[in-house]
PDB file of C-alpha atoms in Angstrom:
ATOM      1  CA  MET B   5      -3.801 117.988 121.216  1.00  0.00           C
ATOM      2  CA  SER B   6      -5.670 116.129 118.491  1.00  0.00           C
ATOM      3  CA  LEU B   7      -9.117 114.686 119.186  1.00  0.00           C
ATOM      4  CA  ILE B   8      -8.432 111.743 116.859  1.00  0.00           C
ATOM      5  CA  PRO B   9      -6.066 109.083 118.187  1.00  0.00           C
ATOM      6  CA  SER B  10      -2.947 108.486 116.170  1.00  0.00           C
ATOM      7  CA  LEU B  11      -3.086 105.089 114.510  1.00  0.00           C
ATOM      8  CA  PHE B  12       0.485 105.349 113.295  1.00  0.00           C
ATOM      9  CA  GLY B  13       2.248 106.903 116.274  1.00  0.00           C
ATOM     10  CA  GLY B  14       2.736 105.883 119.888  1.00  0.00           C
ATOM     11  CA  ARG B  15      -0.004 104.800 122.231  1.00  0.00           C
ATOM     12  CA  ARG B  16      -1.651 107.416 124.397  1.00  0.00           C
ATOM     13  CA  SER B  17      -2.558 106.640 127.979  1.00  0.00           C
ATOM     14  CA  ASN B  18      -4.596 109.554 129.271  1.00  0.00           C
ATOM     15  CA  VAL B  19      -7.283 108.250 131.636  1.00  0.00           C
ATOM     16  CA  PHE B  20      -9.543 111.207 130.857  1.00  0.00           C
ATOM     17  CA  ASP B  21      -9.224 110.909 127.074  1.00  0.00           C
ATOM     18  CA  PRO B  22     -12.207 108.929 125.683  1.00  0.00           C
ATOM     19  CA  PHE B  23     -10.191 108.190 122.531  1.00  0.00           C
ATOM     20  CA  SER B  24      -7.214 106.733 124.348  1.00  0.00           C
ATOM     21  CA  LEU B  25      -5.988 103.475 122.835  1.00  0.00           C
ATOM     22  CA  ASP B  26      -4.852 102.099 126.199  1.00  0.00           C
ATOM     23  CA  VAL B  27      -7.727 100.071 127.583  1.00  0.00           C
ATOM     24  CA  TRP B  28      -7.689  98.902 131.184  1.00  0.00           C
ATOM     25  CA  ASP B  29      -7.251  95.140 131.346  1.00  0.00           C
ATOM     26  CA  PRO B  30      -8.297  93.704 134.738  1.00  0.00           C
ATOM     27  CA  PHE B  31      -6.491  90.426 133.949  1.00  0.00           C
ATOM     28  CA  LYS B  32      -3.210  91.998 132.814  1.00  0.00           C
ATOM     29  CA  ASP B  33      -1.222  90.983 135.907  1.00  0.00           C
ATOM     30  CA  PHE B  34      -3.262  87.881 136.760  1.00  0.00           C
ATOM     31  CA  GLN B  35      -1.207  84.692 136.798  1.00  0.00           C
ATOM     32  CA  PHE B  36      -3.042  81.763 135.232  1.00  0.00           C
ATOM     33  CA  PRO B  37      -2.196  78.291 136.578  1.00  0.00           C
ATOM     34  CA  SER B  38       0.418  76.440 134.565  1.00  0.00           C
ATOM     35  CA  SER B  39      -1.998  73.498 134.262  1.00  0.00           C
ATOM     36  CA  LEU B  40      -3.966  75.446 131.626  1.00  0.00           C
ATOM     37  CA  SER B  41      -2.146  74.186 128.586  1.00  0.00           C
ATOM     38  CA  ALA B  42      -3.173  73.749 124.975  1.00  0.00           C
ATOM     39  CA  GLU B  43      -4.471  70.305 125.879  1.00  0.00           C
ATOM     40  CA  ASN B  44      -6.936  71.920 128.306  1.00  0.00           C
ATOM     41  CA  SER B  45      -8.005  74.756 126.015  1.00  0.00           C
ATOM     42  CA  GLY B  46     -11.558  73.412 125.988  1.00  0.00           C
ATOM     43  CA  PHE B  47     -11.716  74.155 129.717  1.00  0.00           C
ATOM     44  CA  VAL B  48     -11.660  77.864 129.076  1.00  0.00           C
ATOM     45  CA  ASN B  49     -14.159  77.664 126.209  1.00  0.00           C
ATOM     46  CA  THR B  50     -16.847  75.623 127.979  1.00  0.00           C
ATOM     47  CA  ARG B  51     -19.425  78.224 128.968  1.00  0.00           C
ATOM     48  CA  VAL B  52     -21.914  77.407 131.737  1.00  0.00           C
ATOM     49  CA  ASP B  53     -25.030  79.256 132.905  1.00  0.00           C
ATOM     50  CA  TRP B  54     -26.408  78.549 136.392  1.00  0.00           C
ATOM     51  CA  LYS B  55     -29.892  79.634 137.377  1.00  0.00           C
ATOM     52  CA  GLU B  56     -31.992  78.918 140.437  1.00  0.00           C
ATOM     53  CA  THR B  57     -35.722  78.302 140.249  1.00  0.00           C
ATOM     54  CA  PRO B  58     -38.011  77.732 143.231  1.00  0.00           C
ATOM     55  CA  GLU B  59     -37.688  73.958 142.664  1.00  0.00           C
ATOM     56  CA  ALA B  60     -34.125  73.424 141.433  1.00  0.00           C
ATOM     57  CA  HIS B  61     -30.710  74.660 140.392  1.00  0.00           C
ATOM     58  CA  VAL B  62     -30.271  74.370 136.610  1.00  0.00           C
ATOM     59  CA  LEU B  63     -26.903  74.441 134.854  1.00  0.00           C
ATOM     60  CA  LYS B  64     -26.598  74.682 131.083  1.00  0.00           C
ATOM     61  CA  ALA B  65     -23.254  74.089 129.374  1.00  0.00           C
ATOM     62  CA  ASP B  66     -22.422  74.635 125.709  1.00  0.00           C
ATOM     63  CA  ILE B  67     -20.802  71.450 124.401  1.00  0.00           C
ATOM     64  CA  PRO B  68     -21.381  71.540 120.635  1.00  0.00           C
ATOM     65  CA  GLY B  69     -20.579  68.421 118.670  1.00  0.00           C
ATOM     66  CA  LEU B  70     -20.240  66.128 121.678  1.00  0.00           C
ATOM     67  CA  LYS B  71     -22.228  62.960 122.260  1.00  0.00           C
ATOM     68  CA  LYS B  72     -23.373  61.894 125.698  1.00  0.00           C
ATOM     69  CA  GLU B  73     -20.660  59.211 125.717  1.00  0.00           C
ATOM     70  CA  GLN B  74     -18.011  61.972 125.529  1.00  0.00           C
ATOM     71  CA  VAL B  75     -19.300  63.860 128.590  1.00  0.00           C
ATOM     72  CA  LYS B  76     -19.233  62.953 132.301  1.00  0.00           C
ATOM     73  CA  VAL B  77     -21.374  64.516 135.021  1.00  0.00           C
ATOM     74  CA  GLU B  78     -20.331  63.506 138.531  1.00  0.00           C
ATOM     75  CA  ILE B  79     -20.877  64.588 142.124  1.00  0.00           C
ATOM     76  CA  GLU B  80     -17.898  64.424 144.474  1.00  0.00           C
ATOM     77  CA  ASP B  81     -18.469  63.982 148.232  1.00  0.00           C
ATOM     78  CA  ASP B  82     -22.083  65.236 147.912  1.00  0.00           C
ATOM     79  CA  LYS B  83     -20.651  68.766 147.604  1.00  0.00           C
ATOM     80  CA  VAL B  84     -19.143  69.367 144.157  1.00  0.00           C
ATOM     81  CA  LEU B  85     -20.691  68.950 140.712  1.00  0.00           C
ATOM     82  CA  GLN B  86     -18.094  68.106 138.063  1.00  0.00           C
ATOM     83  CA  ILE B  87     -18.677  68.338 134.307  1.00  0.00           C
ATOM     84  CA  SER B  88     -15.890  66.940 132.128  1.00  0.00           C
ATOM     85  CA  GLY B  89     -15.293  65.561 128.680  1.00  0.00           C
ATOM     86  CA  GLU B  90     -13.101  65.636 125.633  1.00  0.00           C
ATOM     87  CA  ARG B  91     -13.332  66.984 122.112  1.00  0.00           C
ATOM     88  CA  ASN B  92     -11.168  64.959 119.748  1.00  0.00           C
ATOM     89  CA  VAL B  93      -8.917  66.624 117.204  1.00  0.00           C
ATOM     90  CA  GLU B  94     -10.112  66.168 113.631  1.00  0.00           C
ATOM     91  CA  LYS B  95      -7.960  63.669 111.738  1.00  0.00           C
ATOM     92  CA  GLU B  96      -5.624  65.193 109.207  1.00  0.00           C
ATOM     93  CA  ASP B  97      -5.002  63.950 105.696  1.00  0.00           C
ATOM     94  CA  LYS B  98      -1.671  64.637 103.985  1.00  0.00           C
ATOM     95  CA  ASN B  99      -3.534  66.201 101.070  1.00  0.00           C
ATOM     96  CA  ASP B 100      -5.485  68.630 103.270  1.00  0.00           C
ATOM     97  CA  LYS B 101      -4.521  72.283 103.370  1.00  0.00           C
ATOM     98  CA  TRP B 102      -5.786  73.991 106.514  1.00  0.00           C
ATOM     99  CA  HIS B 103      -6.484  77.722 106.319  1.00  0.00           C
ATOM    100  CA  ARG B 104      -7.788  78.281 109.831  1.00  0.00           C
ATOM    101  CA  VAL B 105      -8.359  76.226 112.996  1.00  0.00           C
ATOM    102  CA  GLU B 106     -10.552  77.958 115.590  1.00  0.00           C
ATOM    103  CA  ARG B 107     -12.593  75.156 117.109  1.00  0.00           C
ATOM    104  CA  SER B 108     -11.170  73.987 120.408  1.00  0.00           C
ATOM    105  CA  SER B 109     -10.251  70.405 121.096  1.00  0.00           C
ATOM    106  CA  GLY B 110      -8.953  68.572 124.104  1.00  0.00           C
ATOM    107  CA  LYS B 111     -10.181  67.917 127.608  1.00  0.00           C
ATOM    108  CA  PHE B 112     -12.411  70.239 129.565  1.00  0.00           C
ATOM    109  CA  LEU B 113     -13.394  70.284 133.221  1.00  0.00           C
ATOM    110  CA  ARG B 114     -15.684  72.535 135.239  1.00  0.00           C
ATOM    111  CA  LYS B 115     -16.461  72.183 138.948  1.00  0.00           C
ATOM    112  CA  PHE B 116     -19.214  73.842 140.971  1.00  0.00           C
ATOM    113  CA  ARG B 117     -19.725  73.786 144.724  1.00  0.00           C
ATOM    114  CA  LEU B 118     -23.312  72.755 145.336  1.00  0.00           C
ATOM    115  CA  PRO B 119     -25.510  74.677 147.756  1.00  0.00           C
ATOM    116  CA  GLU B 120     -26.589  73.074 151.032  1.00  0.00           C
ATOM    117  CA  ASN B 121     -30.169  72.587 149.825  1.00  0.00           C
ATOM    118  CA  ALA B 122     -29.238  70.400 146.810  1.00  0.00           C
ATOM    119  CA  LYS B 123     -30.818  66.936 146.553  1.00  0.00           C
ATOM    120  CA  VAL B 124     -27.707  65.235 145.189  1.00  0.00           C
ATOM    121  CA  ASP B 125     -29.417  61.847 144.897  1.00  0.00           C
ATOM    122  CA  GLN B 126     -31.954  63.225 142.382  1.00  0.00           C
ATOM    123  CA  VAL B 127     -29.685  65.050 139.907  1.00  0.00           C
ATOM    124  CA  LYS B 128     -30.613  64.603 136.233  1.00  0.00           C
ATOM    125  CA  ALA B 129     -28.614  65.452 133.098  1.00  0.00           C
ATOM    126  CA  SER B 130     -29.517  65.562 129.408  1.00  0.00           C
ATOM    127  CA  ILE B 131     -27.967  66.734 126.142  1.00  0.00           C
ATOM    128  CA  GLU B 132     -29.960  68.345 123.356  1.00  0.00           C
ATOM    129  CA  ASN B 133     -28.732  70.422 120.409  1.00  0.00           C
ATOM    130  CA  GLY B 134     -25.229  70.806 121.862  1.00  0.00           C
ATOM    131  CA  VAL B 135     -26.412  71.971 125.286  1.00  0.00           C
ATOM    132  CA  LEU B 136     -25.917  69.904 128.429  1.00  0.00           C
ATOM    133  CA  THR B 137     -28.623  70.592 131.028  1.00  0.00           C
ATOM    134  CA  VAL B 138     -28.036  69.478 134.615  1.00  0.00           C
ATOM    135  CA  THR B 139     -31.001  69.818 136.987  1.00  0.00           C
ATOM    136  CA  ILE B 140     -30.381  69.628 140.723  1.00  0.00           C
ATOM    137  CA  PRO B 141     -33.618  69.563 142.733  1.00  0.00           C
ATOM    138  CA  LYS B 142     -33.702  71.581 145.959  1.00  0.00           C
ATOM    139  CA  GLU B 143     -34.759  70.439 149.408  1.00  0.00           C
ATOM    140  CA  GLU B 144     -37.991  72.042 150.502  1.00  0.00           C
ATOM    141  CA  VAL B 145     -37.457  74.807 152.986  1.00  0.00           C
ATOM    142  CA  LYS B 146     -38.971  73.491 156.165  1.00  0.00           C
ATOM    143  CA  LYS B 147     -40.738  76.119 158.211  1.00  0.00           C
ATOM    144  CA  PRO B 148     -39.925  75.893 161.897  1.00  0.00           C
ATOM    145  CA  ASP B 149     -42.609  74.610 164.214  1.00  0.00           C
ATOM    146  CA  VAL B 150     -43.894  77.502 166.286  1.00  0.00           C
ATOM    147  CA  LYS B 151     -45.681  76.724 169.532  1.00  0.00           C
ATOM    148  CA  PRO B 152     -47.326  79.574 171.353  1.00  0.00           C
ATOM    149  CA  ILE B 153     -46.413  79.924 175.002  1.00  0.00           C
ATOM    150  CA  GLN B 154     -49.054  81.033 177.479  1.00  0.00           C
ATOM    151  CA  ILE B 155     -47.938  84.127 179.302  1.00  0.00           C
ATOM    152  CA  SER B 156     -48.917  84.191 182.922  1.00  0.00           C
ATOM    153  CA  GLY B 157     -49.270  87.163 185.124  1.00  0.00           C
TER     154      GLY B 157
END
């Protein structure tokens, strides 16, 4: 058996062979919803980071090229944060000759269930350099009142 995988022959699928060309794909049999169409391709490409600090939950979403008028940040039923928007397709001219189109366009939508300690009435959002930052302050953790009980006996 050769140690170099054949680039011209069939694919090998030996689990123990570090040079095997068959790579395990955890999403191979996963069925994506039919609602993910080309018009919603931005949905998949909108990356969001979520971190928690002692004071707040902070979400940062990459939305390059969008203005604040093209983005909506909403809270549904005091439980779900929704970030949505739309990237418009660049207008074509009959004289243009496109060689490659990689930038996504269309509508995007991301939803996040908010934690119980979120102060939904104090959420703030801002856009700077193509990054949307949503800050959700947290309720202070209230320590329970402890009253000592005199033990008799």
